[in-house]
Amino acid sequence: MRNGSTVTGRAPWARLLARLPALLVVLVALAPLVLPWLGNVDDQRLVDLDVYRTGGRELLEGRPVYDFMTPAPQLLPFTYPPIAAMLATPLAMMSWPVAQWVWTGLILLTLAVTVRYAFRPALERPALERPAFERQGGWRLPLLLALLTVACAYLMPIRDQFRFGQVDILLVALCLADCVAPRPPWPRGLLIGLATAVKLTPGVFLIYLLLTGFGPGARKEQRDAFLMATFTATLLTVLPFLVIPSDAADFWFGALLDPERLGANAATTNQSVRGMLIRLYLPDQLTSLLWLALVAVIAWYGFRHARRALLDGHPTTAVALVGLMAVLLSPVAWIHHLAWVVVVLGALAGDGRDPVRVRVAAGVWLYYVLPVPWWGVTIKAAEIPVLSPVVGKIVQNGFGLGALVLVWLLGVWLPRRRAALPGDAARLKA
């Protein structure tokens, strides 16, 4: 007899069994991506994680956080706000091997969370046939989530998360969840404030919340989120001045003002607008003027369309646009900062019923899987007249230029596509 207690007792095991195929898919598919980096020599694996741990260790041992360099050959300084060093102290308490596995697991977990929110319309489509879905053991949703997570893990910006042990996908997950989670148990804006305090660039979401929370068409929930995000970011910025005042002063009045601490700004890995301009090797003053002008135009265009996307009921599209602003407008944006591409793919794909949108999303996925900027370096090195200096330069800036195209796709093409095919029936006819 199937009484309530029996069903309740069996349900957790049934849910676990339904998720096992998905878990196996993730482990098998990502092993070739993750294990080589975890098995690399000490000074060539998860080098950014080493920076975080060393910052936390310097703090615990009472040494200046912004004076150290990681051991040769990396020689990397701590470049994050002091609250990040405080949050990194648990990593410093772990052994190096344990920290690597814990951090890699966290990257994978936050990637899955990002995929879950970004692709929510597509992932929840099986719920429309709930009885049939449940009769088959509920394995489809976890398996689809696993396949999408694996596909996104092979994007070059995400591969670099695993390679360097970077924090970017965690920040993406925080901002995305804060903006799109239905009825979150935390006050909306809290996670954006945390992300902004840790790495500054998510501060573009404060601009987004300000633009959508005040003025014509303003929404109270956006205004409340802006106030909470601002309060949280301010609190976590002021706190280090009370706990580690010398380190806080070193960062805000010294390290923050030195862009060279982040690495060679002209390097191929810097795909921001400023990075692309620097590689033109124009006079410094002209480069700065062009950068400021382009930043103003891109910011106006991107935030305008992000606001419109939210007002039209498409918050994931709005988040994707704002995330791209974080990359394009920043003075320095390495390839792994383009982890926002995961959100872009979810916004483009939608619920998966429009085959044109799915194909566009697949094309964007393939583009960011390929090492396009490094192809540009190879073309330039070939020293073929005309081809090498012109085509090579364009291809070298491929991910940054691609981000500009993505802003147009999300801001202009996608709304037109939605307007041309309203309703599920019209989408199925495409």
XYZ file of C-alpha atoms in Angstrom:
430
model
C 0.000 0.000 0.000
C 1.412 3.415 -1.017
C 0.753 5.485 2.071
C 2.046 9.055 2.468
C 5.083 8.093 4.521
C 6.235 5.501 1.999
C 5.973 7.891 -0.924
C 7.724 10.620 1.033
C 10.489 8.241 2.038
C 11.109 7.086 -1.524
C 10.931 10.507 -3.172
C 14.456 11.694 -2.240
C 15.994 8.482 -3.586
C 13.965 8.784 -6.767
C 15.148 12.369 -7.223
C 18.747 11.337 -6.602
C 18.548 8.490 -9.120
C 17.016 10.868 -11.675
C 20.060 13.135 -11.332
C 22.737 10.448 -11.542
C 22.839 10.294 -15.386
C 23.233 14.076 -15.503
C 26.028 13.999 -12.934
C 27.853 11.261 -14.855
C 27.562 13.250 -18.094
C 29.112 16.311 -16.444
C 31.967 14.367 -14.812
C 32.885 12.415 -17.942
C 32.554 15.352 -20.352
C 34.499 17.825 -18.230
C 37.292 15.532 -17.066
C 39.428 16.228 -20.193
C 38.956 19.954 -19.600
C 39.610 20.104 -15.853
C 42.080 17.352 -14.999
C 44.977 18.531 -17.203
C 45.051 21.867 -15.391
C 44.757 20.284 -11.966
C 47.609 17.964 -12.923
C 49.879 20.657 -14.349
C 53.062 21.801 -12.605
C 52.456 23.983 -9.547
C 53.434 27.314 -11.123
C 51.266 26.766 -14.217
C 47.914 25.767 -12.732
C 45.100 27.858 -11.252
C 47.450 30.822 -10.973
C 44.663 33.280 -10.079
C 43.511 31.011 -7.271
C 47.084 31.207 -6.008
C 46.733 35.004 -5.980
C 43.519 34.789 -3.921
C 45.034 32.338 -1.438
C 48.221 34.354 -1.094
C 46.223 37.530 -0.458
C 44.293 35.755 2.278
C 47.497 34.318 3.744
C 49.229 37.708 3.795
C 46.243 39.081 5.669
C 46.267 36.255 8.212
C 49.993 36.665 8.806
C 49.808 40.442 9.150
C 51.802 41.373 6.048
C 50.796 44.059 3.490
C 48.389 42.522 0.995
C 49.317 44.776 -1.935
C 53.097 44.409 -1.655
C 53.492 40.709 -2.457
C 53.994 38.914 -5.763
C 53.287 35.236 -6.342
C 56.431 33.155 -7.000
C 58.180 33.169 -10.380
C 57.457 32.754 -13.216
C 53.967 34.273 -12.634
C 54.879 37.213 -10.345
C 51.231 38.238 -9.985
C 50.081 40.856 -7.437
C 46.769 40.972 -5.586
C 44.565 43.332 -7.622
C 41.190 43.053 -5.895
C 39.598 45.264 -3.206
C 40.567 44.450 0.396
C 37.226 42.777 1.155
C 38.210 40.126 -1.400
C 41.352 39.342 0.615
C 39.226 38.992 3.737
C 36.854 36.598 1.952
C 39.842 34.608 0.635
C 41.131 33.715 4.108
C 39.274 30.338 4.180
C 41.111 29.379 0.975
C 44.395 30.318 2.624
C 43.620 27.940 5.502
C 43.308 24.995 3.098
C 46.203 23.068 1.654
C 47.002 23.917 -1.971
C 45.637 20.611 -3.401
C 42.414 20.850 -1.374
C 41.899 24.494 -2.356
C 42.267 23.597 -6.048
C 39.580 20.917 -5.899
C 37.236 23.032 -3.770
C 37.598 26.047 -6.073
C 37.173 23.973 -9.243
C 34.021 22.458 -7.786
C 32.743 25.947 -6.950
C 33.391 27.112 -10.530
C 31.400 24.160 -11.854
C 28.576 24.708 -9.367
C 28.242 28.416 -10.141
C 28.388 27.675 -13.871
C 25.459 25.276 -13.426
C 23.557 27.929 -11.446
C 24.232 30.475 -14.201
C 23.019 28.046 -16.884
C 19.936 27.215 -14.813
C 18.890 30.866 -14.646
C 20.062 31.891 -18.135
C 18.301 28.997 -19.901
C 15.297 28.890 -17.597
C 12.645 29.169 -20.375
C 14.173 26.248 -22.313
C 14.750 24.140 -19.199
C 11.203 24.580 -17.941
C 9.497 23.690 -21.228
C 9.167 19.990 -20.268
C 6.952 21.127 -17.382
C 4.268 21.859 -19.993
C 3.906 18.073 -20.343
C 4.300 17.461 -16.606
C 2.488 14.096 -16.316
C 4.554 12.448 -19.089
C 7.688 14.086 -17.758
C 7.127 12.714 -14.272
C 6.251 9.227 -15.539
C 9.709 9.022 -17.116
C 11.381 9.560 -13.740
C 12.107 13.300 -14.016
C 15.511 12.743 -15.648
C 15.074 15.017 -18.656
C 15.444 18.366 -16.898
C 18.663 17.421 -15.029
C 20.103 15.869 -18.195
C 19.325 18.941 -20.305
C 20.850 21.155 -17.630
C 23.953 18.942 -17.615
C 24.325 19.076 -21.397
C 23.962 22.859 -21.465
C 26.453 23.201 -18.606
C 28.994 21.051 -20.429
C 28.491 23.011 -23.663
C 29.040 26.301 -21.831
C 32.085 24.920 -19.995
C 33.879 24.595 -23.340
C 33.435 28.287 -24.184
C 36.892 29.828 -24.150
C 36.039 32.368 -21.410
C 34.782 29.496 -19.223
C 37.691 27.207 -20.058
C 39.907 29.994 -18.739
C 37.919 29.961 -15.484
C 39.051 26.383 -14.915
C 42.546 27.021 -16.250
C 43.320 30.028 -14.064
C 40.953 29.366 -11.161
C 39.160 32.649 -11.822
C 36.238 34.173 -9.902
C 34.276 35.661 -12.821
C 31.602 32.993 -13.235
C 30.804 33.298 -9.523
C 30.199 37.036 -10.000
C 28.053 36.332 -13.082
C 25.942 33.886 -11.067
C 25.497 36.395 -8.228
C 24.352 39.233 -10.505
C 22.132 37.033 -12.676
C 20.412 35.353 -9.726
C 19.862 38.730 -8.072
C 18.143 40.073 -11.189
C 16.065 37.139 -12.433
C 15.408 34.758 -9.521
C 11.653 34.645 -8.842
C 10.859 35.493 -5.216
C 14.460 35.224 -3.919
C 14.894 34.504 -0.174
C 17.472 37.304 0.045
C 16.743 41.024 -0.405
C 17.181 41.768 -4.087
C 20.335 43.807 -4.677
C 22.325 42.102 -1.927
C 24.251 39.833 -4.310
C 25.008 42.638 -6.766
C 26.406 44.671 -3.894
C 28.600 41.750 -2.841
C 29.865 41.187 -6.394
C 30.611 44.899 -6.817
C 32.562 45.046 -3.571
C 34.659 42.030 -4.587
C 35.627 43.084 -8.123
C 34.250 46.569 -8.931
C 33.260 45.801 -12.571
C 29.829 44.417 -11.547
C 29.208 48.013 -10.482
C 27.675 48.470 -13.947
C 24.602 46.812 -12.418
C 24.265 49.745 -10.032
C 23.877 51.954 -13.115
C 21.320 49.521 -14.529
C 19.312 49.453 -11.285
C 19.486 53.250 -11.074
C 18.191 53.680 -14.634
C 15.368 51.182 -14.155
C 14.473 52.208 -10.600
C 14.144 55.952 -11.117
C 12.657 58.176 -13.790
C 9.973 57.394 -16.428
C 8.726 53.804 -16.258
C 10.628 53.235 -13.000
C 9.959 50.088 -11.003
C 9.872 50.088 -7.217
C 11.568 46.686 -6.973
C 14.475 48.009 -9.047
C 14.726 51.099 -6.851
C 14.738 48.944 -3.711
C 17.373 46.683 -5.290
C 19.534 49.701 -6.124
C 19.376 50.940 -2.538
C 20.214 47.489 -1.161
C 23.074 46.949 -3.639
C 24.521 50.384 -2.877
C 24.245 49.820 0.867
C 25.898 46.374 0.636
C 28.736 47.531 -1.607
C 29.362 50.565 0.621
C 29.316 48.489 3.802
C 31.778 45.935 2.402
C 34.015 48.752 1.153
C 34.064 50.615 4.474
C 34.471 47.469 6.615
C 38.143 46.871 5.634
C 38.997 50.441 6.715
C 37.900 49.385 10.214
C 39.611 45.975 10.190
C 42.685 46.362 7.955
C 42.972 50.142 7.454
C 46.491 50.201 5.985
C 45.633 47.597 3.327
C 42.390 49.418 2.503
C 44.290 52.685 2.039
C 46.961 50.923 -0.055
C 44.297 49.695 -2.471
C 42.033 52.734 -2.846
C 44.807 55.321 -2.931
C 47.530 53.316 -4.626
C 46.991 49.909 -6.261
C 43.647 50.879 -7.826
C 45.271 53.777 -9.685
C 47.921 51.592 -11.342
C 46.390 49.765 -14.355
C 49.712 48.038 -15.078
C 49.189 45.915 -11.929
C 46.566 44.041 -13.941
C 49.095 43.009 -16.595
C 50.129 44.274 -20.024
C 47.133 46.325 -21.171
C 48.074 45.879 -24.856
C 48.084 42.075 -24.584
C 45.758 40.067 -26.827
C 43.847 38.829 -23.787
C 42.603 42.383 -23.093
C 39.468 42.486 -25.245
C 37.964 45.681 -23.847
C 37.432 48.686 -26.121
C 40.456 50.316 -24.550
C 42.553 47.199 -25.163
C 41.589 47.178 -28.836
C 42.467 50.866 -29.165
C 45.819 50.441 -27.419
C 46.763 47.800 -29.989
C 46.395 50.445 -32.714
C 49.466 52.151 -31.169
C 48.131 55.661 -31.643
C 49.415 58.554 -29.511
C 48.350 58.082 -25.889
C 46.263 61.251 -25.740
C 44.363 60.363 -28.914
C 43.788 56.821 -27.615
C 42.330 58.203 -24.383
C 40.041 60.626 -26.223
C 38.782 57.918 -28.588
C 38.221 55.570 -25.669
C 36.172 58.091 -23.693
C 34.060 58.914 -26.756
C 33.407 55.248 -27.578
C 32.675 54.389 -23.947
C 30.042 57.148 -23.837
C 28.355 55.911 -27.042
C 28.454 52.216 -26.096
C 27.192 52.913 -22.566
C 24.274 55.007 -23.873
C 23.377 52.345 -26.415
C 23.797 49.336 -24.127
C 22.038 50.653 -21.007
C 19.225 52.100 -23.114
C 18.487 48.708 -24.636
C 18.942 46.945 -21.288
C 16.300 49.206 -19.757
C 13.967 48.571 -22.680
C 14.478 44.795 -22.387
C 13.476 44.849 -18.716
C 10.404 47.010 -19.355
C 9.392 44.594 -22.135
C 9.564 41.672 -19.702
C 12.932 40.162 -20.673
C 15.218 40.500 -17.627
C 17.725 37.879 -18.825
C 18.338 39.902 -21.984
C 18.801 43.001 -19.840
C 21.359 41.201 -17.640
C 23.243 39.953 -20.719
C 23.490 43.493 -22.088
C 24.686 44.933 -18.781
C 27.222 42.115 -18.437
C 28.634 42.998 -21.852
C 28.922 46.604 -20.662
C 31.112 45.347 -17.810
C 33.506 43.924 -20.404
C 33.472 46.624 -23.068
C 33.598 49.678 -20.799
C 36.264 48.424 -18.405
C 39.827 49.694 -18.995
C 41.016 46.089 -18.871
C 38.838 43.047 -19.652
C 40.584 39.716 -20.072
C 39.036 36.934 -22.129
C 37.782 35.154 -19.002
C 35.761 38.281 -18.137
C 33.541 37.334 -21.107
C 31.922 34.658 -18.955
C 28.782 36.775 -19.560
C 28.508 34.970 -22.907
C 26.677 32.184 -21.021
C 23.870 34.629 -20.211
C 23.932 35.939 -23.788
C 23.381 32.417 -25.114
C 20.414 31.881 -22.807
C 18.846 35.171 -23.880
C 19.317 34.390 -27.574
C 18.015 30.824 -27.354
C 14.920 31.735 -25.331
C 12.597 28.787 -24.809
C 14.106 26.962 -27.794
C 10.954 27.066 -29.931
C 12.322 29.512 -32.522
C 14.846 27.598 -34.661
C 16.374 30.823 -36.003
C 17.194 32.038 -32.498
C 18.598 28.634 -31.601
C 20.843 28.661 -34.679
C 22.076 32.158 -33.876
C 22.833 31.062 -30.307
C 24.672 28.005 -31.643
C 26.745 30.215 -33.934
C 27.674 32.518 -31.048
C 28.569 29.468 -28.946
C 30.874 28.115 -31.667
C 32.517 31.516 -32.175
C 33.440 31.794 -28.497
C 34.579 28.173 -28.319
C 37.239 28.836 -30.947
C 40.489 30.660 -30.011
C 39.739 33.489 -32.457
C 42.038 36.183 -30.957
C 44.996 33.828 -31.064
C 44.338 33.157 -34.746
C 44.838 36.893 -35.216
C 48.208 36.687 -33.474
C 49.212 33.858 -35.839
C 48.103 35.850 -38.906
C 50.109 38.885 -37.751
C 53.180 36.725 -37.155
C 52.981 35.398 -40.734
C 53.941 38.904 -41.983
C 51.918 38.612 -45.180
C 51.601 42.092 -46.789
C 48.194 43.723 -46.190
C 46.702 40.493 -44.777
C 48.849 40.316 -41.651
C 48.598 43.902 -40.359
C 44.928 44.509 -41.245
C 43.135 41.163 -41.069
C 45.405 39.984 -38.286
C 44.523 43.008 -36.159
C 40.770 42.538 -36.729
C 40.905 38.844 -35.851
C 43.111 39.546 -32.832
C 40.313 41.776 -31.505
C 37.717 39.157 -32.420
C 36.158 38.597 -29.001
C 35.882 42.307 -28.212
C 34.417 43.093 -31.641
C 32.164 40.081 -31.193
C 30.898 41.550 -27.917
C 29.917 44.719 -29.789
C 27.951 42.595 -32.269
C 26.284 40.794 -29.366
C 25.093 44.139 -27.978
C 23.404 44.813 -31.329
C 21.967 41.291 -31.486
C 20.415 41.573 -28.032
C 19.375 45.202 -28.298
C 18.050 45.385 -31.857
C 17.829 42.035 -33.644
C 16.268 40.039 -30.798
C 13.361 42.446 -30.117
C 12.623 42.532 -33.851
C 12.659 38.754 -33.965
C 10.264 38.543 -31.035
C 7.944 41.114 -32.621
C 7.937 39.257 -35.943
C 6.989 35.946 -34.312
C 4.610 36.590 -31.425
C 3.292 33.510 -29.640
C 4.364 29.869 -29.617
C 2.432 28.975 -32.767
C 4.192 31.604 -34.852
C 7.577 30.538 -33.498
C 6.923 26.930 -34.461
C 6.263 28.028 -38.063
C 9.697 29.681 -38.417
